[in-house]
Short mmCIF file of C-alpha atoms in Angstrom, two decimals:
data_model
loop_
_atom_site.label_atom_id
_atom_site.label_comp_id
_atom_site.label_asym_id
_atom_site.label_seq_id
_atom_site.Cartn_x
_atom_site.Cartn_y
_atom_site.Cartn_z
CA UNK A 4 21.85 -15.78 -6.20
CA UNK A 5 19.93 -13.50 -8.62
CA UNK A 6 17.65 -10.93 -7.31
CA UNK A 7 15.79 -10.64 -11.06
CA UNK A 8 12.21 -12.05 -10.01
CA UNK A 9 9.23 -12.49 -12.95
CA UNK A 10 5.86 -11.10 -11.77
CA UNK A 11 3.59 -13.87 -13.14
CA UNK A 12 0.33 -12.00 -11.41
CA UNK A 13 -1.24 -9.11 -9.60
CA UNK A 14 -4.02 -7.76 -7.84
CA UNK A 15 -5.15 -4.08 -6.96
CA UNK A 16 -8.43 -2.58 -5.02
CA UNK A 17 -8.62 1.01 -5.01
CA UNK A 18 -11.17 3.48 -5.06
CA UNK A 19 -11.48 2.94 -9.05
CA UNK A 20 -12.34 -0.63 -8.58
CA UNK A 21 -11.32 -3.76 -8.05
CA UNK A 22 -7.90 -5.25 -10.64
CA UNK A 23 -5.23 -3.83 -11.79
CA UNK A 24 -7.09 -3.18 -15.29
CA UNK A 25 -9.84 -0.68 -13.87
CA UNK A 26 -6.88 0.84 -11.90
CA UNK A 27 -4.92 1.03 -15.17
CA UNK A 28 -7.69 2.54 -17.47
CA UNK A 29 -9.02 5.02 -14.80
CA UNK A 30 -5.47 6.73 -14.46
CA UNK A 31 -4.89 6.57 -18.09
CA UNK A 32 -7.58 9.14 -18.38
CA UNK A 33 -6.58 11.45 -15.37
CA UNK A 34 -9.49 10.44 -12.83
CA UNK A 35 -9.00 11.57 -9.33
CA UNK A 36 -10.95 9.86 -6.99
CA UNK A 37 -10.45 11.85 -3.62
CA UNK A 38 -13.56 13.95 -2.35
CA UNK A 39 -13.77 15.69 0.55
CA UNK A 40 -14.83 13.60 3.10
CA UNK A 41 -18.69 14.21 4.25
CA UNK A 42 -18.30 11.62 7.05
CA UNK A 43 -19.84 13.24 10.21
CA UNK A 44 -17.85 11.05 12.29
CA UNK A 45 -14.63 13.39 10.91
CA UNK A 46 -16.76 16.40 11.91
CA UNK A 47 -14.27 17.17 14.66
CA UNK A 48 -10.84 16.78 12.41
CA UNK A 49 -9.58 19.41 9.70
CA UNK A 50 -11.34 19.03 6.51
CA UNK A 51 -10.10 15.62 5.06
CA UNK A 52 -10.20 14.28 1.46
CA UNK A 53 -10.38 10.54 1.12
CA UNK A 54 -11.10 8.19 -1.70
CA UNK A 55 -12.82 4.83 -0.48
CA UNK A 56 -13.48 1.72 -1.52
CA UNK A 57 -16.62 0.80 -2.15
CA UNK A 58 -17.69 -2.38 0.32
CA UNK A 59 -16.73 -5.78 -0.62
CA UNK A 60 -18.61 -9.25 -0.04
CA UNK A 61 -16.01 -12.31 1.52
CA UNK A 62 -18.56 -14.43 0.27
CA UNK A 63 -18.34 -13.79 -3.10
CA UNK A 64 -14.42 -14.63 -2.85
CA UNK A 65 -14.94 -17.81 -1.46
CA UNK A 66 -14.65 -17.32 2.13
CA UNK A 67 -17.32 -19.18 4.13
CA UNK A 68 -19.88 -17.87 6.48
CA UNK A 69 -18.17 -18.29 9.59
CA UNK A 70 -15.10 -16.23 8.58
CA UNK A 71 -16.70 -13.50 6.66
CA UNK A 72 -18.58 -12.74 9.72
CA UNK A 73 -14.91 -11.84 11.80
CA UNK A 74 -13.67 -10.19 8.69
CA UNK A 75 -13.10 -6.50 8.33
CA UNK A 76 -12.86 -3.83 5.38
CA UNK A 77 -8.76 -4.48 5.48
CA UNK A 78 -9.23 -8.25 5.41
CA UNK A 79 -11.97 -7.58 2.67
CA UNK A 80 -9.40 -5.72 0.21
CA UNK A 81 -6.75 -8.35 0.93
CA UNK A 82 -8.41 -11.03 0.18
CA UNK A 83 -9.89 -10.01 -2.96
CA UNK A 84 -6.30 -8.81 -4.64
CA UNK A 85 -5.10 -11.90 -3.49
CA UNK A 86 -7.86 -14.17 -5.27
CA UNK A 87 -7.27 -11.75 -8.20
CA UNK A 88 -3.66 -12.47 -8.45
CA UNK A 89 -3.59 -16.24 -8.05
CA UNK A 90 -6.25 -16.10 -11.17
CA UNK A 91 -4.14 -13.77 -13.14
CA UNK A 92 -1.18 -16.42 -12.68
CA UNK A 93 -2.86 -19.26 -13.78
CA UNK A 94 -0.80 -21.19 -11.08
CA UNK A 95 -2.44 -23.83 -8.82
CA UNK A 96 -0.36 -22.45 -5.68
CA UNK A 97 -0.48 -23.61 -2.43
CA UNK A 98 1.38 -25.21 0.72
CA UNK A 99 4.71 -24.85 2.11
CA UNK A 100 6.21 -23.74 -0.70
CA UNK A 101 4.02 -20.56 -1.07
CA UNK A 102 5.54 -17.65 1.05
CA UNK A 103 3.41 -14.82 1.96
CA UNK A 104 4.10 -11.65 3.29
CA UNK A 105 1.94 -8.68 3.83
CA UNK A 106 2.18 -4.99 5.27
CA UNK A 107 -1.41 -3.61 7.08
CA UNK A 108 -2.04 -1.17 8.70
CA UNK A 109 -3.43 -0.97 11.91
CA UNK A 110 -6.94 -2.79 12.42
CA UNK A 111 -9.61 -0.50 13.79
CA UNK A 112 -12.62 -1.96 15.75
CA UNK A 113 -15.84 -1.48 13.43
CA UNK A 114 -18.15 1.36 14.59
CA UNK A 115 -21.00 -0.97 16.06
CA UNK A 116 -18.76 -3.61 17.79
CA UNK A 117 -19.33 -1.89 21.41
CA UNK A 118 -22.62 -0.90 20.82
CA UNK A 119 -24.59 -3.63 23.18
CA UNK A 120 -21.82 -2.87 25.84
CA UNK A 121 -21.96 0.72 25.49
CA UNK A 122 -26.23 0.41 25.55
CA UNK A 123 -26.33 -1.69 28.40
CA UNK A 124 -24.18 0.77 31.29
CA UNK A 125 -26.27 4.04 29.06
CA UNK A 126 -27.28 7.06 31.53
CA UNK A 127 -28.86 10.39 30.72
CA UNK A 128 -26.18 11.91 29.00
CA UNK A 129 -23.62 9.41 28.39
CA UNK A 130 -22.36 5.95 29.61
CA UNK A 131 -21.65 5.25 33.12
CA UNK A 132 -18.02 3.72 32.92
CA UNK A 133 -18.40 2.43 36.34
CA UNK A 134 -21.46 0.10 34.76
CA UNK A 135 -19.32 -0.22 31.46
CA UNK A 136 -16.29 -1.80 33.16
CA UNK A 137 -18.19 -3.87 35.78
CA UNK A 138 -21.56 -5.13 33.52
CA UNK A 139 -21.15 -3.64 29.88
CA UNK A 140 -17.79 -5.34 29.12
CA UNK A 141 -19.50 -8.73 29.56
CA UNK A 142 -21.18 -7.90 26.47
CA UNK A 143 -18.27 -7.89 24.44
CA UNK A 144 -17.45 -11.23 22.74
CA UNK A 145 -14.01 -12.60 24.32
CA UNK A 146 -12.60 -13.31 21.13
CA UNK A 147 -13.16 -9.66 20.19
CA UNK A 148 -9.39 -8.09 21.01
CA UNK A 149 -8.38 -10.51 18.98
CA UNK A 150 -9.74 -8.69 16.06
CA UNK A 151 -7.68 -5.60 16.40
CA UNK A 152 -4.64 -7.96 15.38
CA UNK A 153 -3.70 -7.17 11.83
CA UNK A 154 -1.84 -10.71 11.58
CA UNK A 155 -5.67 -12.30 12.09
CA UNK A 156 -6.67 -10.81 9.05
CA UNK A 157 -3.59 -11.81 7.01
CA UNK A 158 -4.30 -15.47 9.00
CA UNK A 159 -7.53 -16.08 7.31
CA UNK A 160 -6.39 -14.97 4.29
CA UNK A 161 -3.57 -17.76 4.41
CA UNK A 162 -6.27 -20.15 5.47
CA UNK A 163 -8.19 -19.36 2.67
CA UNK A 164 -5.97 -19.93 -0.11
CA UNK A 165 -3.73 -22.34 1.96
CA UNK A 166 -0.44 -20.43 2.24
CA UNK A 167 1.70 -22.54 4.63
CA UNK A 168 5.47 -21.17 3.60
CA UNK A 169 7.26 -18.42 5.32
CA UNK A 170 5.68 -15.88 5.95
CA UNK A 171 5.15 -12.63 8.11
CA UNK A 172 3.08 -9.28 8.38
CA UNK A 173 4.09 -6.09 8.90
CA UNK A 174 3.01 -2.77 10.39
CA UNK A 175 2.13 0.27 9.91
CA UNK A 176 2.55 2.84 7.05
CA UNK A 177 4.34 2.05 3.70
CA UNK A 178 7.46 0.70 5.06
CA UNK A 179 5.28 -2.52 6.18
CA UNK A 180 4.70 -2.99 2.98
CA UNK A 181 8.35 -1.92 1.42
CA UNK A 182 9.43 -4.84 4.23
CA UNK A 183 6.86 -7.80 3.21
CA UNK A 184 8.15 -6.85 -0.58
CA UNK A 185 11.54 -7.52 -0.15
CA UNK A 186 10.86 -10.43 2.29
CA UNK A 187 9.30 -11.93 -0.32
CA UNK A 188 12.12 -11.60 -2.86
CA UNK A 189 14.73 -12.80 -0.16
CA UNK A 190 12.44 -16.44 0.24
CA UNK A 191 12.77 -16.97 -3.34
CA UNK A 192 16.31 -15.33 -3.50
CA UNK A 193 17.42 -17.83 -0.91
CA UNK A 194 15.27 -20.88 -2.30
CA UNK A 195 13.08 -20.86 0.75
CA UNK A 196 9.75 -20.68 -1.43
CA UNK A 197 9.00 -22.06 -4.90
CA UNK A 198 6.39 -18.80 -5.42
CA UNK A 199 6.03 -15.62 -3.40
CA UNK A 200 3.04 -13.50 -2.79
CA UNK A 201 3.95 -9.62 -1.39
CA UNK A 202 0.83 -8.17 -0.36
CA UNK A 203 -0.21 -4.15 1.32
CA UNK A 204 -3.23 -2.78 2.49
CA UNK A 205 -4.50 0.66 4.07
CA UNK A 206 -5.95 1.61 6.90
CA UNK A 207 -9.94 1.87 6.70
CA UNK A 208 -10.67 5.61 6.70
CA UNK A 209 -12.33 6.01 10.11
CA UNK A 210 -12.16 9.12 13.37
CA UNK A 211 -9.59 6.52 14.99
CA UNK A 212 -7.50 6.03 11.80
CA UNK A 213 -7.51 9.77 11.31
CA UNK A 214 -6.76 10.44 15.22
CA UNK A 215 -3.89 8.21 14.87
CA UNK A 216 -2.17 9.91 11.32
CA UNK A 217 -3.01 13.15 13.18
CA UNK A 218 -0.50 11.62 15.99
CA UNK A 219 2.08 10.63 13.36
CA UNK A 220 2.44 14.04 12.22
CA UNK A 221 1.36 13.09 8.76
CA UNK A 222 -1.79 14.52 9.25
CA UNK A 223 -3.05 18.33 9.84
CA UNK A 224 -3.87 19.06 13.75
CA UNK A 225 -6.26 22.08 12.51
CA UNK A 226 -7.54 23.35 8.94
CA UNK A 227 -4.56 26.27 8.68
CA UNK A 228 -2.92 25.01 5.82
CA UNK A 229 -0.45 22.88 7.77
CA UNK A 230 0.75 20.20 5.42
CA UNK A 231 -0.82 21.05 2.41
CA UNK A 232 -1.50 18.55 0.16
CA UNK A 233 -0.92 19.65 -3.83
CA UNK A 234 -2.14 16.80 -4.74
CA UNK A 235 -5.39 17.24 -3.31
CA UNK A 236 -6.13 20.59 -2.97
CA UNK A 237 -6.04 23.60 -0.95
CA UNK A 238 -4.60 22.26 2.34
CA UNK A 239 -7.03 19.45 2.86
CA UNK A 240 -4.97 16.24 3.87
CA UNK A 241 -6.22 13.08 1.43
CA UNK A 242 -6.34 9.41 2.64
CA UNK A 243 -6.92 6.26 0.43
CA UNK A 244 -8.57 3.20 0.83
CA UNK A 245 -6.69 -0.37 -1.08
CA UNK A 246 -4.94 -3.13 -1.22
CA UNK A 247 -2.32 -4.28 -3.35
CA UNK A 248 -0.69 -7.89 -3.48
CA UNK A 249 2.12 -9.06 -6.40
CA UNK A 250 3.03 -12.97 -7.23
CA UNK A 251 7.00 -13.86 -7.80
CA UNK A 252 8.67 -16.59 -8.85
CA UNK A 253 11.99 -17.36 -10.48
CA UNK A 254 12.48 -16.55 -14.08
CA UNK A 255 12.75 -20.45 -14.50
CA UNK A 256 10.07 -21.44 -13.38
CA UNK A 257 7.92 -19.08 -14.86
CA UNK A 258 9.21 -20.16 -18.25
CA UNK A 259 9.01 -23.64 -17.39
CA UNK A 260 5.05 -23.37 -16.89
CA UNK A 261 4.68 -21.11 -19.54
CA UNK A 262 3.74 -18.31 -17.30
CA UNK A 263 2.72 -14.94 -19.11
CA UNK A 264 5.07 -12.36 -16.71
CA UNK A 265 3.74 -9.06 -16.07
CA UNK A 266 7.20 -7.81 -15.81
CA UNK A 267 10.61 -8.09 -13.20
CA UNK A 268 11.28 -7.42 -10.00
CA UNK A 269 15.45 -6.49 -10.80
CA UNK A 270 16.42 -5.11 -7.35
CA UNK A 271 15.91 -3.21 -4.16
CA UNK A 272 17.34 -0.71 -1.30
CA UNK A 273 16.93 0.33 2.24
CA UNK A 274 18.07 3.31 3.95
CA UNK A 275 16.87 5.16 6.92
CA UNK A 276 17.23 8.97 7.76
CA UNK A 277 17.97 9.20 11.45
CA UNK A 278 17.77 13.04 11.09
CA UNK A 279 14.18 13.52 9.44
CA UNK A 280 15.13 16.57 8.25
CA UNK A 281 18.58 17.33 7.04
CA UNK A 282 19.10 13.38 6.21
CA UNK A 283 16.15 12.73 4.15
CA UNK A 284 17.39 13.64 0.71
CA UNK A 285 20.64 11.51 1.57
CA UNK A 286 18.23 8.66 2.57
CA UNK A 287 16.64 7.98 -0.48
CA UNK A 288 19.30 8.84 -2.66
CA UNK A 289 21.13 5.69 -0.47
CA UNK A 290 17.96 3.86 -1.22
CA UNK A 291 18.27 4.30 -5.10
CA UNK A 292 21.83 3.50 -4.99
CA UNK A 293 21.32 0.28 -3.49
CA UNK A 294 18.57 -0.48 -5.50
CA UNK A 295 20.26 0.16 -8.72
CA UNK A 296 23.65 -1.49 -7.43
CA UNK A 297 21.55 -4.34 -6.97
CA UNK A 298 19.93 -4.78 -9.90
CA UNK A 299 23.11 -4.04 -11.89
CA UNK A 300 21.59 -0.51 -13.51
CA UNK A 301 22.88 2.79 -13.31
CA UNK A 302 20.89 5.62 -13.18
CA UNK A 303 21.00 6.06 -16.85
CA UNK A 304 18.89 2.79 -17.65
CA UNK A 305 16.01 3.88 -15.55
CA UNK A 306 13.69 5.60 -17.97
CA UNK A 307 10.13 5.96 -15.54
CA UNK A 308 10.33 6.62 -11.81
CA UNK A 309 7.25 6.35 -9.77
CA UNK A 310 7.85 9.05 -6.87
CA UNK A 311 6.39 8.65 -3.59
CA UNK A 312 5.00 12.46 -3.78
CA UNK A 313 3.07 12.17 0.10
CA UNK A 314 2.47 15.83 -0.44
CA UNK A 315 4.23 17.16 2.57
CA UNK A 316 6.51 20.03 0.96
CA UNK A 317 9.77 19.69 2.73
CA UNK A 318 9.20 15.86 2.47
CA UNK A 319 8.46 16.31 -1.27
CA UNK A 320 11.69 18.79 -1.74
CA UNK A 321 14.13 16.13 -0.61
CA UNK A 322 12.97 13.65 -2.74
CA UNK A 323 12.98 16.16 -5.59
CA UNK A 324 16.76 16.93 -4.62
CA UNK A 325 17.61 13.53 -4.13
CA UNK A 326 15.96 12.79 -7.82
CA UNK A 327 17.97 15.42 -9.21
CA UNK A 328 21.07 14.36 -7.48
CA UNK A 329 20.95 10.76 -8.69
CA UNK A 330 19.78 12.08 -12.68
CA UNK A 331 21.06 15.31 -13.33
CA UNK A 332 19.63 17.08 -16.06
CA UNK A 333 18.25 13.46 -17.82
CA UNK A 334 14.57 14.10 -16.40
CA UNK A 335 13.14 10.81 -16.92
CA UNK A 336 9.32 10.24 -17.10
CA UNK A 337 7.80 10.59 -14.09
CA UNK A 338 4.26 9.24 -12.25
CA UNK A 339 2.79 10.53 -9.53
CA UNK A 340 0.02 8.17 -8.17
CA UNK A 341 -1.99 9.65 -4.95
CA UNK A 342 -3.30 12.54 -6.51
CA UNK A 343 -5.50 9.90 -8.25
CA UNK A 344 -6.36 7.27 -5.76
CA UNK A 345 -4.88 9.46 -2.09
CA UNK A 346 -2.14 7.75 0.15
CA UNK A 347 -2.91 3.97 0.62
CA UNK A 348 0.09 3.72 3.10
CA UNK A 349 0.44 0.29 3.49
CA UNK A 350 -0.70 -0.58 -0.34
CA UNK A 351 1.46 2.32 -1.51
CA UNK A 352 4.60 0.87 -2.89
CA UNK A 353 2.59 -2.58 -4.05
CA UNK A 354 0.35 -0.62 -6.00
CA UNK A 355 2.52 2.00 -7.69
CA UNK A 356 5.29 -0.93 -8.51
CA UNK A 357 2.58 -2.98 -10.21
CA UNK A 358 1.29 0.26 -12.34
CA UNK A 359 5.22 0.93 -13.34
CA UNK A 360 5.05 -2.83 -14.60
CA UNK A 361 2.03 -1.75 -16.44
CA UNK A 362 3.38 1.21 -17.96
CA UNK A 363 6.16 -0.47 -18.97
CA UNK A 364 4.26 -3.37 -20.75
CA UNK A 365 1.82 -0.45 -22.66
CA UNK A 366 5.19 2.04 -23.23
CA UNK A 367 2.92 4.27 -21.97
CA UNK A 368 3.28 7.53 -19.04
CA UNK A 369 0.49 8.09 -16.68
CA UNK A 370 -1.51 11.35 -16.04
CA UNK A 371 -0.48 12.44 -12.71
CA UNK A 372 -3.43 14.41 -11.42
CA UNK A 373 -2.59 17.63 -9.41
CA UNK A 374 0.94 17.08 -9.22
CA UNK A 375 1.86 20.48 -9.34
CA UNK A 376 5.15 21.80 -9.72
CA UNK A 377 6.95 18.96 -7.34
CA UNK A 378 10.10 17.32 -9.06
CA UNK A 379 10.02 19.47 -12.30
CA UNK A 380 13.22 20.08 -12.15
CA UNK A 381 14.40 16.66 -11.78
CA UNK A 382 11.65 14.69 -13.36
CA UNK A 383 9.18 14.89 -16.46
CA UNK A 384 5.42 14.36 -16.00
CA UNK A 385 2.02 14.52 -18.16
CA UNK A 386 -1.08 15.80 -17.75
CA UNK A 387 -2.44 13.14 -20.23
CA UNK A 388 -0.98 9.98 -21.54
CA UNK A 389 1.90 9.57 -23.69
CA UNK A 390 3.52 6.56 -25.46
CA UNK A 391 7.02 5.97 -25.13
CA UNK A 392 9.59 3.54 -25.18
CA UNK A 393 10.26 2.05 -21.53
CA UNK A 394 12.06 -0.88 -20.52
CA UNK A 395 13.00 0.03 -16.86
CA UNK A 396 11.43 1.79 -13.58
CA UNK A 397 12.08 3.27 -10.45
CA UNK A 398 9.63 2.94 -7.91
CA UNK A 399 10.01 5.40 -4.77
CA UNK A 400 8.71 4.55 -0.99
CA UNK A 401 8.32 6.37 1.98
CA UNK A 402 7.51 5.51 5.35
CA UNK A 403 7.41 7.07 9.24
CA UNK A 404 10.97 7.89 11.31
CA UNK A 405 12.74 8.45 7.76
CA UNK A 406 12.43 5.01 6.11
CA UNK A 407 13.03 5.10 2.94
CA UNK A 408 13.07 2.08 0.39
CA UNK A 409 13.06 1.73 -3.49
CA UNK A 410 12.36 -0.65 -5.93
CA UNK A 411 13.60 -1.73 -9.86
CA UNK A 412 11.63 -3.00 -12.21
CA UNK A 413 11.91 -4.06 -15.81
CA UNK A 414 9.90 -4.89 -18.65
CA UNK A 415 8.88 -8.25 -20.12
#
């Protein structure tokens, strides 16, 4: 069965904005949106730059009263990329023979959801957890655990716009979404679904989300310079906030409605380094090879490669090897998205595959904003836009434990 999959429509929200067309335009002329993060609630974590989206209204997407009251931020972004790329398709989808699949990261309880508990077992000076545990939890709603499930959120989101196929969610980092992305493509690949929607979104930006990056090791413990971040500037560690979500279908039946295609989905690859270290480079040089294998390309076709670029040097220095290992002296163009919009984890691979389709469709490379000199040797990247012919792309991903995953995409 082919794994060559049209694109027929897309969705981003990011810190620019909400659709892939504010995304587009905003790193077309070099905006970074990471700040350092003011939030006194990070007051006790090493100075962190984020870039956040702004608040978003269920309502205004359709989803009634009832609903938008359970929904969170997460939900929030998912749910508006996916509204966004069902309109950009211009397909009336629906039922079983929509698949879905989605990567999120974990689901954080809002700041004021304990609040009455916490108030009602309050002493001088704190909370008397004895009164907490036997009164105070009484306050909490029963359905409220429930909440911290990231498959609720990707639930009502399949209620909403009546997604009954296969489908499956995925946690955490960018591997969940690598995962839901090549789900997707096997449903269709092995006629399962009619129409496929692969979806990622972040983690909100919160002290819990930080606390538990800061456990992962891909955040800084203390302010020293420990993984320092290029892309954002003098040792500060940069989070995003967004959502991604792509719609696939057969190249048939794309034609056969008339679909406009944003591009193809040509093939993918999985590989895992079980030694972080010394078997990282040979990871996602296994990754590219199995992409490319798949989609029948060698590595002289690809002519942009979106690099995953997480900022953590030794990290970044195996995927430059790797590059250069799989390319040689070629230095294709290059992009480099977090130094623009931060790390979305879980959105990172949706988002940077649908602005390679994008580039791609304009023949035009992306500013990648404080770059620095990662991949130079292997790769070639602008500070400002620049047209060129492009017909295919590479799209780099990098999760936790060593996974590593890539993507090929084509033109229109």
């Amino acid at each position: 069965m082919s794994t060559t999959f049209a694109v027929t429509g897309g969705g981003i929200v990011s810190a620019a904005g909400r659709g892939v067309d504010v995304a587009w335009e905003s790193l077309c002329k070099g905006e970074s949106f990471l700040a350092l993060d003011v939030d006194p609630g990070l007051s006790g974590f090493a100075p962190i730059a984020s870039a956040r989206c702004a608040a978003i209204d269920p309502e205004e997407l359709g989803a009634d009263r009832r609903a938008a009251r359970i929904m969170g931020h997460q939900t929030h972004m998912l749910l508006a990329t996916v509204s966004e790329a069902i309109k950009k398709s211009g397909k009336d989808i629906g039922g079983e023979e929509t698949a879905f699949f989605a990567g999120m990261d974990s689901v954080d309880p809002e700041e004021g959801d304990l609040v009455s508990a916490a108030l009602s077992a309050r002493k001088e000076g704190g909370v008397d957890l004895d009164k907490f545990y036997d009164e105070g939890m009484a306050q909490i709603p029963p359905l409220w655990p429930l909440g911290m499930l990231n498959a609720i959120g990707f639930c009502q989101v399949a209620i909403q716009f009546d997604l009954r196929g296969e489908n499956g969610t995925f946690s955490p980092g960018p591997e969940a979404a690598s995962r839901a992305l090549i789900e997707a493509a096997e449903s269709l690949r092995e006629e399962k679904a009619g129409v496929a929607l692969a979806a990622g979104v972040s983690p909100s930006v919160s002290a819990r989300s930080v606390a538990r990056y800061i456990n992962r090791g891909f955040l800084p413990v203390s302010g020293d310079g420990q993984f320092p971040r290029p892309f954002s500037g003098a040792g500060v560690a940069a989070l995003g906030e967004g959502a991604g979500v792509l719609l696939i279908e057969s190249g048939k039946a794309a034609a056969a409605r008339g679909a406009a295609s944003m591009g193809f989905l040509r093939g993918w690859g999985r590989a895992t380094a079980l030694d972080e270290g010394a078997g990282l480079k040979e990871a996602i040089k296994d990754s590219i090879g199995v992409a490319l294998g798949s989609a029948g390309l060698s590595p002289g076709d690809v002519d942009l490669v979106v690099v995953h670029g997480a900022g953590h040097p030794d990290e970044d220095e195996a995927e430059a090897a790797a590059l250069l290992s799989v390319f040689g002296a070629r230095r294709p163009y290059a992009l480099a998205t977090k130094g623009a919009l931060g790390h979305l984890l879980g959105a990172s691979p949706i988002v940077d595959l649908l602005l390679a389709l994008r580039a791609l469709g304009e023949g035009v490379v992306l500013p990648s904003p404080g770059v620095g000199e990662m991949g130079q040797d292997a790769l070639e990247f602008s500070d400002v836009p620049v047209a060129a012919e492009m017909k295919r792309a590479l799209v780099l991903s990098r999760g936790f434990e060593g996974s590593c995953a890539a993507f090929c995409a084509s033109a229109a």
